[in-house]
mmCIF file of C-alpha atoms in Angstrom:
data_model
loop_
_atom_site.group_PDB
_atom_site.id
_atom_site.type_symbol
_atom_site.label_atom_id
_atom_site.label_comp_id
_atom_site.label_asym_id
_atom_site.label_seq_id
_atom_site.Cartn_x
_atom_site.Cartn_y
_atom_site.Cartn_z
ATOM 1 C CA MET A 160 -22.375 2.465 -30.736
ATOM 2 C CA ASN A 161 -22.422 5.269 -28.372
ATOM 3 C CA ILE A 162 -19.310 4.560 -26.351
ATOM 4 C CA LEU A 163 -17.807 6.181 -23.068
ATOM 5 C CA LEU A 164 -14.035 6.015 -23.006
ATOM 6 C CA THR A 165 -12.431 6.658 -19.646
ATOM 7 C CA GLY A 166 -8.871 7.807 -19.627
ATOM 8 C CA GLY A 167 -9.198 8.673 -23.435
ATOM 9 C CA ALA A 168 -6.525 11.464 -23.056
ATOM 10 C CA GLY A 169 -3.799 9.006 -22.058
ATOM 11 C CA PHE A 170 -1.240 7.093 -24.054
ATOM 12 C CA ILE A 171 -3.333 3.989 -24.791
ATOM 13 C CA GLY A 172 -6.605 6.176 -24.772
ATOM 14 C CA ARG A 173 -5.589 8.239 -27.647
ATOM 15 C CA HIS A 174 -5.092 5.301 -29.825
ATOM 16 C CA VAL A 175 -8.267 3.630 -28.851
ATOM 17 C CA LEU A 176 -9.999 7.052 -29.670
ATOM 18 C CA ALA A 177 -8.388 7.084 -33.076
ATOM 19 C CA GLU A 178 -9.598 3.376 -33.601
ATOM 20 C CA LEU A 179 -13.184 4.041 -32.594
ATOM 21 C CA ILE A 180 -13.252 7.297 -34.649
ATOM 22 C CA ALA A 181 -12.160 5.096 -37.740
ATOM 23 C CA ARG A 182 -14.776 2.631 -37.032
ATOM 24 C CA ARG A 183 -17.537 5.257 -36.850
ATOM 25 C CA HIS A 184 -18.500 5.130 -33.286
ATOM 26 C CA SER A 185 -20.041 7.996 -31.336
ATOM 27 C CA ILE A 186 -17.649 8.810 -28.415
ATOM 28 C CA ARG A 187 -17.565 10.617 -24.964
ATOM 29 C CA VAL A 188 -14.089 10.897 -23.435
ATOM 30 C CA LEU A 189 -13.998 11.064 -19.505
ATOM 31 C CA ASP A 190 -10.500 11.992 -18.242
ATOM 32 C CA SER A 191 -9.300 13.631 -15.173
ATOM 33 C CA LEU A 192 -6.125 15.142 -16.901
ATOM 34 C CA ARG A 193 -4.502 14.487 -13.574
ATOM 35 C CA ALA A 194 -1.063 16.490 -13.092
ATOM 36 C CA ASP A 195 1.166 13.461 -12.462
ATOM 37 C CA VAL A 196 0.298 12.164 -15.999
ATOM 38 C CA HIS A 197 -0.336 15.303 -18.186
ATOM 39 C CA HIS A 198 1.930 17.622 -16.343
ATOM 40 C CA GLY A 199 -0.351 20.694 -17.442
ATOM 41 C CA ARG A 200 -0.445 19.884 -21.099
ATOM 42 C CA ARG A 201 -3.679 20.905 -22.672
ATOM 43 C CA TRP A 202 -5.529 18.293 -24.723
ATOM 44 C CA SER A 203 -8.594 18.570 -26.943
ATOM 45 C CA PRO A 204 -10.165 15.742 -28.741
ATOM 46 C CA PRO A 205 -10.806 15.837 -32.319
ATOM 47 C CA GLU A 206 -14.337 16.825 -33.403
ATOM 48 C CA PRO A 207 -17.185 15.814 -32.766
ATOM 49 C CA VAL A 208 -15.820 13.730 -29.895
ATOM 50 C CA GLU A 209 -17.034 15.228 -26.469
ATOM 51 C CA LEU A 210 -14.815 15.682 -23.574
ATOM 52 C CA VAL A 211 -15.719 15.587 -20.049
ATOM 53 C CA VAL A 212 -13.004 16.530 -17.555
ATOM 54 C CA GLY A 213 -13.751 14.826 -14.311
ATOM 55 C CA ASP A 214 -12.789 12.018 -12.006
ATOM 56 C CA VAL A 215 -14.305 8.482 -12.473
ATOM 57 C CA ARG A 216 -14.170 8.533 -8.582
ATOM 58 C CA ASP A 217 -17.120 10.938 -8.423
ATOM 59 C CA ALA A 218 -20.443 9.338 -8.534
ATOM 60 C CA ALA A 219 -22.304 12.413 -10.036
ATOM 61 C CA THR A 220 -19.635 12.551 -12.813
ATOM 62 C CA CYS A 221 -20.263 9.027 -13.678
ATOM 63 C CA ASP A 222 -24.110 9.270 -13.688
ATOM 64 C CA ALA A 223 -23.849 12.415 -16.040
ATOM 65 C CA VAL A 224 -21.431 10.850 -18.666
ATOM 66 C CA LEU A 225 -23.280 7.575 -19.123
ATOM 67 C CA ASP A 226 -26.405 9.106 -20.300
ATOM 68 C CA GLY A 227 -27.080 7.738 -23.747
ATOM 69 C CA ILE A 228 -24.043 5.327 -23.655
ATOM 70 C CA ASP A 229 -24.184 1.804 -25.135
ATOM 71 C CA ALA A 230 -20.812 0.509 -23.990
ATOM 72 C CA VAL A 231 -17.960 1.605 -21.772
ATOM 73 C CA ILE A 232 -14.232 1.167 -22.460
ATOM 74 C CA HIS A 233 -12.710 1.665 -19.127
ATOM 75 C CA LEU A 234 -8.844 2.530 -19.379
ATOM 76 C CA ALA A 235 -8.632 5.226 -16.517
ATOM 77 C CA ALA A 236 -6.125 4.048 -13.964
ATOM 78 C CA LYS A 237 -2.994 4.810 -12.111
ATOM 79 C CA VAL A 238 -0.136 2.739 -13.998
ATOM 80 C CA GLY A 239 3.303 1.373 -13.312
ATOM 81 C CA LEU A 240 4.736 -0.644 -10.545
ATOM 82 C CA GLY A 241 4.989 2.175 -7.897
ATOM 83 C CA VAL A 242 7.797 3.628 -6.410
ATOM 84 C CA ASP A 243 7.191 2.642 -2.826
ATOM 85 C CA VAL A 244 4.520 1.463 -0.356
ATOM 86 C CA SER A 245 3.244 5.217 0.110
ATOM 87 C CA ASP A 246 1.782 4.856 -3.435
ATOM 88 C CA THR A 247 -0.649 2.156 -2.225
ATOM 89 C CA PRO A 248 -3.597 4.362 -1.311
ATOM 90 C CA ASP A 249 -3.570 6.326 -4.653
ATOM 91 C CA TYR A 250 -3.546 3.074 -6.672
ATOM 92 C CA VAL A 251 -6.321 1.696 -4.729
ATOM 93 C CA SER A 252 -8.330 4.864 -4.871
ATOM 94 C CA SER A 253 -7.694 5.626 -8.562
ATOM 95 C CA ASN A 254 -7.919 2.005 -9.860
ATOM 96 C CA ASP A 255 -10.398 0.140 -7.624
ATOM 97 C CA TYR A 256 -12.665 2.741 -5.830
ATOM 98 C CA GLY A 257 -13.058 4.526 -9.192
ATOM 99 C CA THR A 258 -13.804 1.121 -10.948
ATOM 100 C CA ALA A 259 -16.605 0.673 -8.337
ATOM 101 C CA GLU A 260 -18.142 4.150 -8.667
ATOM 102 C CA LEU A 261 -18.144 3.487 -12.606
ATOM 103 C CA LEU A 262 -19.724 0.128 -12.204
ATOM 104 C CA ALA A 263 -22.477 1.338 -9.639
ATOM 105 C CA ALA A 264 -23.257 4.075 -12.235
ATOM 106 C CA MET A 265 -23.572 1.559 -15.008
ATOM 107 C CA ALA A 266 -25.916 -0.362 -13.044
ATOM 108 C CA ARG A 267 -28.087 2.689 -12.326
ATOM 109 C CA ALA A 268 -27.779 3.711 -16.031
ATOM 110 C CA LYS A 269 -28.396 0.123 -17.389
ATOM 111 C CA VAL A 270 -25.409 0.122 -19.396
ATOM 112 C CA GLY A 271 -24.395 -3.467 -19.839
ATOM 113 C CA ARG A 272 -21.360 -3.722 -21.827
ATOM 114 C CA LEU A 273 -17.870 -3.122 -20.442
ATOM 115 C CA THR A 274 -14.179 -3.416 -22.008
ATOM 116 C CA LEU A 275 -11.568 -3.225 -19.028
ATOM 117 C CA ALA A 276 -8.141 -2.424 -19.562
ATOM 118 C CA SER A 277 -6.420 -5.116 -17.275
ATOM 119 C CA SER A 278 -2.752 -6.366 -17.397
ATOM 120 C CA MET A 279 -0.509 -9.267 -17.649
ATOM 121 C CA VAL A 280 0.976 -8.302 -14.286
ATOM 122 C CA VAL A 281 -2.031 -10.210 -12.706
ATOM 123 C CA TYR A 282 -0.227 -13.248 -13.483
ATOM 124 C CA GLY A 283 2.839 -12.564 -11.477
ATOM 125 C CA GLU A 284 5.530 -14.927 -12.788
ATOM 126 C CA GLY A 285 2.777 -16.861 -14.691
ATOM 127 C CA ILE A 286 4.050 -20.644 -15.167
ATOM 128 C CA GLY A 287 7.357 -22.395 -15.777
ATOM 129 C CA LEU A 288 8.521 -25.494 -16.839
ATOM 130 C CA CYS A 289 10.414 -27.840 -14.581
ATOM 131 C CA ALA A 290 12.110 -30.804 -16.175
ATOM 132 C CA VAL A 291 10.827 -32.972 -13.333
ATOM 133 C CA HIS A 292 7.605 -31.714 -12.490
ATOM 134 C CA GLY A 293 6.089 -30.026 -15.584
ATOM 135 C CA ALA A 294 4.196 -26.771 -15.632
ATOM 136 C CA VAL A 295 4.207 -25.078 -12.181
ATOM 137 C CA THR A 296 3.944 -21.739 -10.553
ATOM 138 C CA PRO A 297 7.419 -20.348 -10.109
ATOM 139 C CA GLY A 298 8.536 -19.922 -6.571
ATOM 140 C CA PRO A 299 9.522 -16.442 -5.440
ATOM 141 C CA ARG A 300 12.859 -15.066 -6.390
ATOM 142 C CA LEU A 301 14.905 -14.436 -3.260
ATOM 143 C CA ASP A 302 17.142 -11.460 -2.682
ATOM 144 C CA HIS A 303 20.254 -13.443 -1.872
ATOM 145 C CA ALA A 304 19.783 -15.482 -5.128
ATOM 146 C CA MET A 305 19.334 -12.491 -7.287
ATOM 147 C CA ALA A 306 22.220 -10.566 -5.547
ATOM 148 C CA ALA A 307 24.427 -13.482 -6.600
ATOM 149 C CA GLY A 308 23.285 -13.272 -10.136
ATOM 150 C CA ARG A 309 20.853 -16.159 -10.029
ATOM 151 C CA PHE A 310 17.661 -14.441 -11.600
ATOM 152 C CA GLU A 311 15.709 -17.602 -12.843
ATOM 153 C CA PRO A 312 12.877 -18.469 -10.717
ATOM 154 C CA PRO A 313 12.862 -21.856 -8.920
ATOM 155 C CA CYS A 314 10.507 -24.797 -8.933
ATOM 156 C CA PRO A 315 8.430 -24.534 -6.018
ATOM 157 C CA VAL A 316 8.709 -28.342 -5.389
ATOM 158 C CA CYS A 317 12.368 -29.187 -6.012
ATOM 159 C CA GLY A 318 13.957 -25.827 -6.164
ATOM 160 C CA GLU A 319 15.606 -26.400 -9.669
ATOM 161 C CA THR A 320 15.558 -23.644 -12.243
ATOM 162 C CA LEU A 321 12.463 -23.496 -14.446
ATOM 163 C CA ALA A 322 12.360 -22.737 -18.211
ATOM 164 C CA PRO A 323 9.837 -20.084 -19.244
ATOM 165 C CA ALA A 324 6.403 -20.800 -20.825
ATOM 166 C CA MET A 325 3.718 -19.107 -22.603
ATOM 167 C CA VAL A 326 0.742 -17.985 -20.167
ATOM 168 C CA PRO A 327 -2.681 -18.696 -20.910
ATOM 169 C CA GLU A 328 -5.844 -17.011 -19.445
ATOM 170 C CA SER A 329 -6.516 -20.369 -17.528
ATOM 171 C CA VAL A 330 -3.317 -19.947 -15.399
ATOM 172 C CA ALA A 331 -3.984 -18.861 -11.658
ATOM 173 C CA THR A 332 -3.481 -15.126 -11.001
ATOM 174 C CA ASP A 333 -0.665 -14.262 -8.676
ATOM 175 C CA PRO A 334 -0.256 -10.299 -8.357
ATOM 176 C CA ARG A 335 3.093 -9.465 -6.957
ATOM 177 C CA ASN A 336 2.810 -5.686 -6.682
ATOM 178 C CA VAL A 337 0.240 -2.917 -5.768
ATOM 179 C CA TYR A 338 -0.604 -2.112 -9.222
ATOM 180 C CA ALA A 339 -1.026 -5.783 -10.322
ATOM 181 C CA THR A 340 -3.429 -6.289 -7.114
ATOM 182 C CA THR A 341 -5.437 -3.186 -8.303
ATOM 183 C CA LYS A 342 -5.844 -4.639 -11.747
ATOM 184 C CA LEU A 343 -6.829 -7.869 -10.589
ATOM 185 C CA ALA A 344 -9.489 -6.400 -8.121
ATOM 186 C CA GLN A 345 -10.842 -4.403 -11.098
ATOM 187 C CA GLU A 346 -11.496 -7.678 -12.910
ATOM 188 C CA LEU A 347 -13.240 -9.120 -9.782
ATOM 189 C CA LEU A 348 -15.312 -6.146 -9.085
ATOM 190 C CA SER A 349 -16.400 -6.327 -12.972
ATOM 191 C CA SER A 350 -17.205 -9.595 -12.712
ATOM 192 C CA ASN A 351 -19.239 -9.218 -9.611
ATOM 193 C CA TRP A 352 -21.060 -6.434 -11.350
ATOM 194 C CA ALA A 353 -21.744 -8.621 -14.490
ATOM 195 C CA ARG A 354 -23.173 -11.404 -12.300
ATOM 196 C CA VAL A 355 -25.660 -9.167 -10.584
ATOM 197 C CA THR A 356 -26.688 -7.147 -13.605
ATOM 198 C CA GLY A 357 -26.278 -9.641 -16.431
ATOM 199 C CA GLY A 358 -23.810 -7.466 -18.173
ATOM 200 C CA SER A 359 -20.718 -8.321 -20.113
ATOM 201 C CA VAL A 360 -17.035 -7.879 -19.507
ATOM 202 C CA ALA A 361 -14.073 -8.275 -21.811
ATOM 203 C CA ALA A 362 -10.989 -7.997 -19.435
ATOM 204 C CA MET A 363 -8.162 -7.110 -21.643
ATOM 205 C CA ARG A 364 -4.837 -8.298 -20.265
ATOM 206 C CA TYR A 365 -2.457 -6.052 -21.909
ATOM 207 C CA HIS A 366 1.123 -7.172 -22.266
ATOM 208 C CA ASN A 367 4.118 -4.525 -22.543
ATOM 209 C CA VAL A 368 2.719 -1.837 -24.556
ATOM 210 C CA TYR A 369 4.909 0.586 -26.553
ATOM 211 C CA GLY A 370 4.482 3.102 -29.416
ATOM 212 C CA PRO A 371 4.031 6.912 -30.321
ATOM 213 C CA GLY A 372 2.830 9.160 -27.373
ATOM 214 C CA MET A 373 4.467 6.812 -24.743
ATOM 215 C CA PRO A 374 5.026 8.719 -21.567
ATOM 216 C CA ARG A 375 8.741 9.367 -20.595
ATOM 217 C CA ASP A 376 10.735 10.715 -17.623
ATOM 218 C CA THR A 377 8.500 9.628 -14.897
ATOM 219 C CA PRO A 378 8.888 6.843 -12.172
ATOM 220 C CA TYR A 379 6.080 5.120 -13.786
ATOM 221 C CA ALA A 380 7.218 4.923 -17.268
ATOM 222 C CA GLY A 381 7.720 1.657 -19.110
ATOM 223 C CA VAL A 382 11.192 0.167 -19.791
ATOM 224 C CA ALA A 383 11.047 1.326 -23.430
ATOM 225 C CA ALA A 384 10.549 4.838 -22.478
ATOM 226 C CA ILE A 385 13.327 4.522 -19.944
ATOM 227 C CA PHE A 386 15.907 3.424 -22.328
ATOM 228 C CA LEU A 387 15.020 6.044 -24.949
ATOM 229 C CA SER A 388 15.189 8.954 -22.211
ATOM 230 C CA SER A 389 18.858 7.733 -21.670
ATOM 231 C CA LEU A 390 19.472 7.518 -25.450
ATOM 232 C CA ARG A 391 18.469 10.889 -26.214
ATOM 233 C CA LYS A 392 20.872 12.156 -23.734
ATOM 234 C CA GLY A 393 23.787 10.314 -25.132
ATOM 235 C CA LEU A 394 23.790 7.743 -22.340
ATOM 236 C CA ALA A 395 23.792 3.902 -22.771
ATOM 237 C CA PRO A 396 20.588 2.119 -21.677
ATOM 238 C CA GLN A 397 20.867 0.591 -18.229
ATOM 239 C CA VAL A 398 19.594 -3.091 -18.470
ATOM 240 C CA PHE A 399 18.724 -4.936 -15.177
ATOM 241 C CA GLU A 400 19.440 -8.345 -14.143
ATOM 242 C CA ASP A 401 21.259 -9.950 -17.281
ATOM 243 C CA GLY A 402 18.899 -8.674 -19.819
ATOM 244 C CA GLY A 403 17.153 -12.041 -20.336
ATOM 245 C CA GLN A 404 13.857 -11.196 -18.872
ATOM 246 C CA ARG A 405 11.184 -12.228 -21.626
ATOM 247 C CA ARG A 406 8.381 -10.066 -22.381
ATOM 248 C CA ASP A 407 5.705 -9.750 -25.069
ATOM 249 C CA PHE A 408 6.252 -6.076 -26.359
ATOM 250 C CA ILE A 409 3.033 -5.078 -28.452
ATOM 251 C CA HIS A 410 2.431 -1.957 -30.384
ATOM 252 C CA VAL A 411 -0.277 0.425 -28.971
ATOM 253 C CA ARG A 412 -2.121 0.297 -32.474
ATOM 254 C CA ASP A 413 -2.555 -3.311 -31.955
ATOM 255 C CA ILE A 414 -3.764 -2.811 -28.390
ATOM 256 C CA ALA A 415 -6.163 -0.290 -29.750
ATOM 257 C CA ALA A 416 -7.476 -2.664 -32.454
ATOM 258 C CA ALA A 417 -8.107 -5.508 -29.908
ATOM 259 C CA THR A 418 -9.815 -3.223 -27.365
ATOM 260 C CA VAL A 419 -12.273 -1.775 -30.067
ATOM 261 C CA LEU A 420 -12.970 -5.182 -31.488
ATOM 262 C CA ALA A 421 -13.756 -6.603 -28.145
ATOM 263 C CA THR A 422 -16.123 -3.805 -27.327
ATOM 264 C CA GLU A 423 -17.980 -4.423 -30.729
ATOM 265 C CA ARG A 424 -18.067 -8.287 -30.559
ATOM 266 C CA HIS A 425 -17.979 -9.464 -26.793
ATOM 267 C CA ALA A 426 -21.719 -9.040 -25.715
ATOM 268 C CA SER A 427 -22.244 -11.762 -23.112
ATOM 269 C CA GLY A 428 -20.511 -13.236 -20.031
ATOM 270 C CA VAL A 429 -17.080 -12.482 -18.487
ATOM 271 C CA ARG A 430 -14.106 -13.156 -20.350
ATOM 272 C CA ALA A 431 -10.228 -12.457 -19.966
ATOM 273 C CA PHE A 432 -8.189 -12.055 -23.099
ATOM 274 C CA ASN A 433 -4.602 -11.911 -23.382
ATOM 275 C CA VAL A 434 -3.384 -9.051 -25.510
ATOM 276 C CA GLY A 435 -0.023 -9.673 -26.911
ATOM 277 C CA SER A 436 2.011 -10.205 -30.019
ATOM 278 C CA GLY A 437 2.665 -13.923 -29.012
ATOM 279 C CA THR A 438 6.510 -13.531 -29.738
ATOM 280 C CA PRO A 439 8.847 -13.599 -26.777
ATOM 281 C CA ARG A 440 11.756 -10.800 -26.763
ATOM 282 C CA THR A 441 13.990 -10.015 -24.046
ATOM 283 C CA VAL A 442 14.542 -6.779 -22.416
ATOM 284 C CA GLY A 443 18.198 -6.783 -23.748
ATOM 285 C CA ASP A 444 16.484 -7.182 -27.190
ATOM 286 C CA MET A 445 14.635 -4.049 -26.820
ATOM 287 C CA ALA A 446 17.490 -2.074 -25.445
ATOM 288 C CA VAL A 447 19.668 -3.336 -28.461
ATOM 289 C CA ALA A 448 17.108 -2.574 -30.916
ATOM 290 C CA LEU A 449 16.436 1.041 -29.674
ATOM 291 C CA ALA A 450 20.271 1.726 -29.438
ATOM 292 C CA ALA A 451 20.779 0.641 -32.963
ATOM 293 C CA ALA A 452 17.708 2.745 -34.249
ATOM 294 C CA LEU A 453 19.226 5.938 -32.761
ATOM 295 C CA ASP A 454 22.785 5.011 -33.519
ATOM 296 C CA GLY A 455 23.611 5.280 -29.569
ATOM 297 C CA PRO A 456 25.902 3.622 -27.192
ATOM 298 C CA SER A 457 25.530 -0.152 -26.510
ATOM 299 C CA PRO A 458 23.356 -1.052 -23.637
ATOM 300 C CA ILE A 459 25.096 -1.756 -20.362
ATOM 301 C CA VAL A 460 23.913 -4.857 -18.468
ATOM 302 C CA THR A 461 24.161 -3.762 -14.718
ATOM 303 C CA GLY A 462 23.003 -6.835 -12.620
ATOM 304 C CA LYS A 463 20.730 -4.648 -10.597
ATOM 305 C CA TYR A 464 17.328 -5.874 -9.854
ATOM 306 C CA ARG A 465 13.963 -5.227 -8.168
ATOM 307 C CA LEU A 466 12.505 -7.887 -6.187
ATOM 308 C CA ALA A 467 8.890 -6.830 -7.308
ATOM 309 C CA ASP A 468 9.742 -7.489 -10.916
ATOM 310 C CA VAL A 469 9.002 -10.695 -12.636
ATOM 311 C CA ARG A 470 11.405 -12.737 -14.552
ATOM 312 C CA HIS A 471 9.368 -13.929 -17.613
ATOM 313 C CA ILE A 472 5.811 -13.213 -18.731
ATOM 314 C CA VAL A 473 4.573 -14.000 -22.175
ATOM 315 C CA ALA A 474 1.083 -14.131 -23.357
ATOM 316 C CA ASP A 475 -0.759 -16.912 -25.142
ATOM 317 C CA SER A 476 -3.292 -14.815 -27.155
ATOM 318 C CA GLN A 477 -4.947 -17.685 -28.965
ATOM 319 C CA ARG A 478 -8.192 -17.122 -27.230
ATOM 320 C CA LEU A 479 -8.304 -13.560 -28.779
ATOM 321 C CA ARG A 480 -7.454 -14.728 -32.242
ATOM 322 C CA ASP A 481 -10.064 -17.607 -31.883
ATOM 323 C CA GLU A 482 -12.974 -15.853 -30.417
ATOM 324 C CA LEU A 483 -12.638 -12.326 -31.690
ATOM 325 C CA GLY A 484 -10.542 -12.809 -34.915
ATOM 326 C CA TRP A 485 -7.725 -10.367 -33.782
ATOM 327 C CA SER A 486 -3.859 -10.724 -34.292
ATOM 328 C CA ALA A 487 -1.135 -8.342 -33.857
ATOM 329 C CA THR A 488 0.116 -6.817 -37.055
ATOM 330 C CA THR A 489 3.129 -4.663 -36.075
ATOM 331 C CA GLU A 490 6.460 -6.472 -36.380
ATOM 332 C CA PHE A 491 9.046 -5.663 -33.568
ATOM 333 C CA ALA A 492 11.955 -4.441 -35.568
ATOM 334 C CA SER A 493 9.620 -1.853 -37.503
ATOM 335 C CA GLY A 494 7.750 -0.901 -34.221
ATOM 336 C CA MET A 495 11.015 -0.222 -32.477
ATOM 337 C CA LYS A 496 12.353 1.990 -35.299
ATOM 338 C CA GLU A 497 8.998 3.962 -35.192
ATOM 339 C CA LEU A 498 9.091 4.324 -31.511
ATOM 340 C CA ALA A 499 12.492 5.641 -31.713
ATOM 341 C CA GLY A 500 11.834 8.193 -34.398
ATOM 342 C CA SER A 501 8.511 9.341 -32.602
ATOM 343 C CA PHE A 502 9.787 9.751 -29.196
ATOM 344 C CA ASP A 503 10.731 13.371 -29.330
ATOM 345 C CA HIS A 504 7.416 14.354 -31.086
#
């Protein structure tokens, strides 16, 4: 297929690009090479990939890059949880207005297949299991409770502590920060576009992505990059809360494989797909694994917290396995060793 890949110069984008090349697709990359992501570093794709440097928010640029395209993989976005409320306009402009311009251009060009990079953050706290009330949406974690070291979210009915549970795509969305809100808005805009045009959308809800090429030393870096930055300086990783936050850490090559597979195989309707390993690990587990890989100082559990963070979020990726035949292949321990070894390269 002739595929437009937005954000192809980014962390995930470069791995998706490599997967597309390996599967013999014809690729055009659109990337703004924005300074807060690329820091002035030059990048050129391998031959014969075409690179267009431009902003997805520009209608004329979108019209131009869609010429001759069969399908779009839309990764371009401002990522991370944000530093403060002043980030909100840039998130909304970059993620939602940019997606709106792209979708409008796709309608004009009659390009009907979209694979969208979404995120597990649209679930908020997902679901929890109450001993009395079963599966429920966790109540908000409150400042006074977290300050006292009570980090588990409560049952919204009885207030008792919840046990974590795997989150299927059918769970109600509950975005709890500006980034999460913009990712859900991207999904809704894409669904509206598909309804009007008859197009297809695969919304890929990525979980905690790690791997070679991960960005570092920015306020938007993932927790793995933050830990590694500390370890490379000889400092102990600083683990928030009690380190028991459950996540689904998934290697970027597995993410890339799932994204390309969805582009090839999902050709009708609107479908969300969790993209995770399906194996829960704690943030503390990651800190310990990275410290061991670098023979660095043991992690320090600080008890610090951010109210916008969720306690547990782990995917149930059965839909992706059943419908598209995908499963993650990179084991956690080997992936952590590779990440640690590649972080300076």
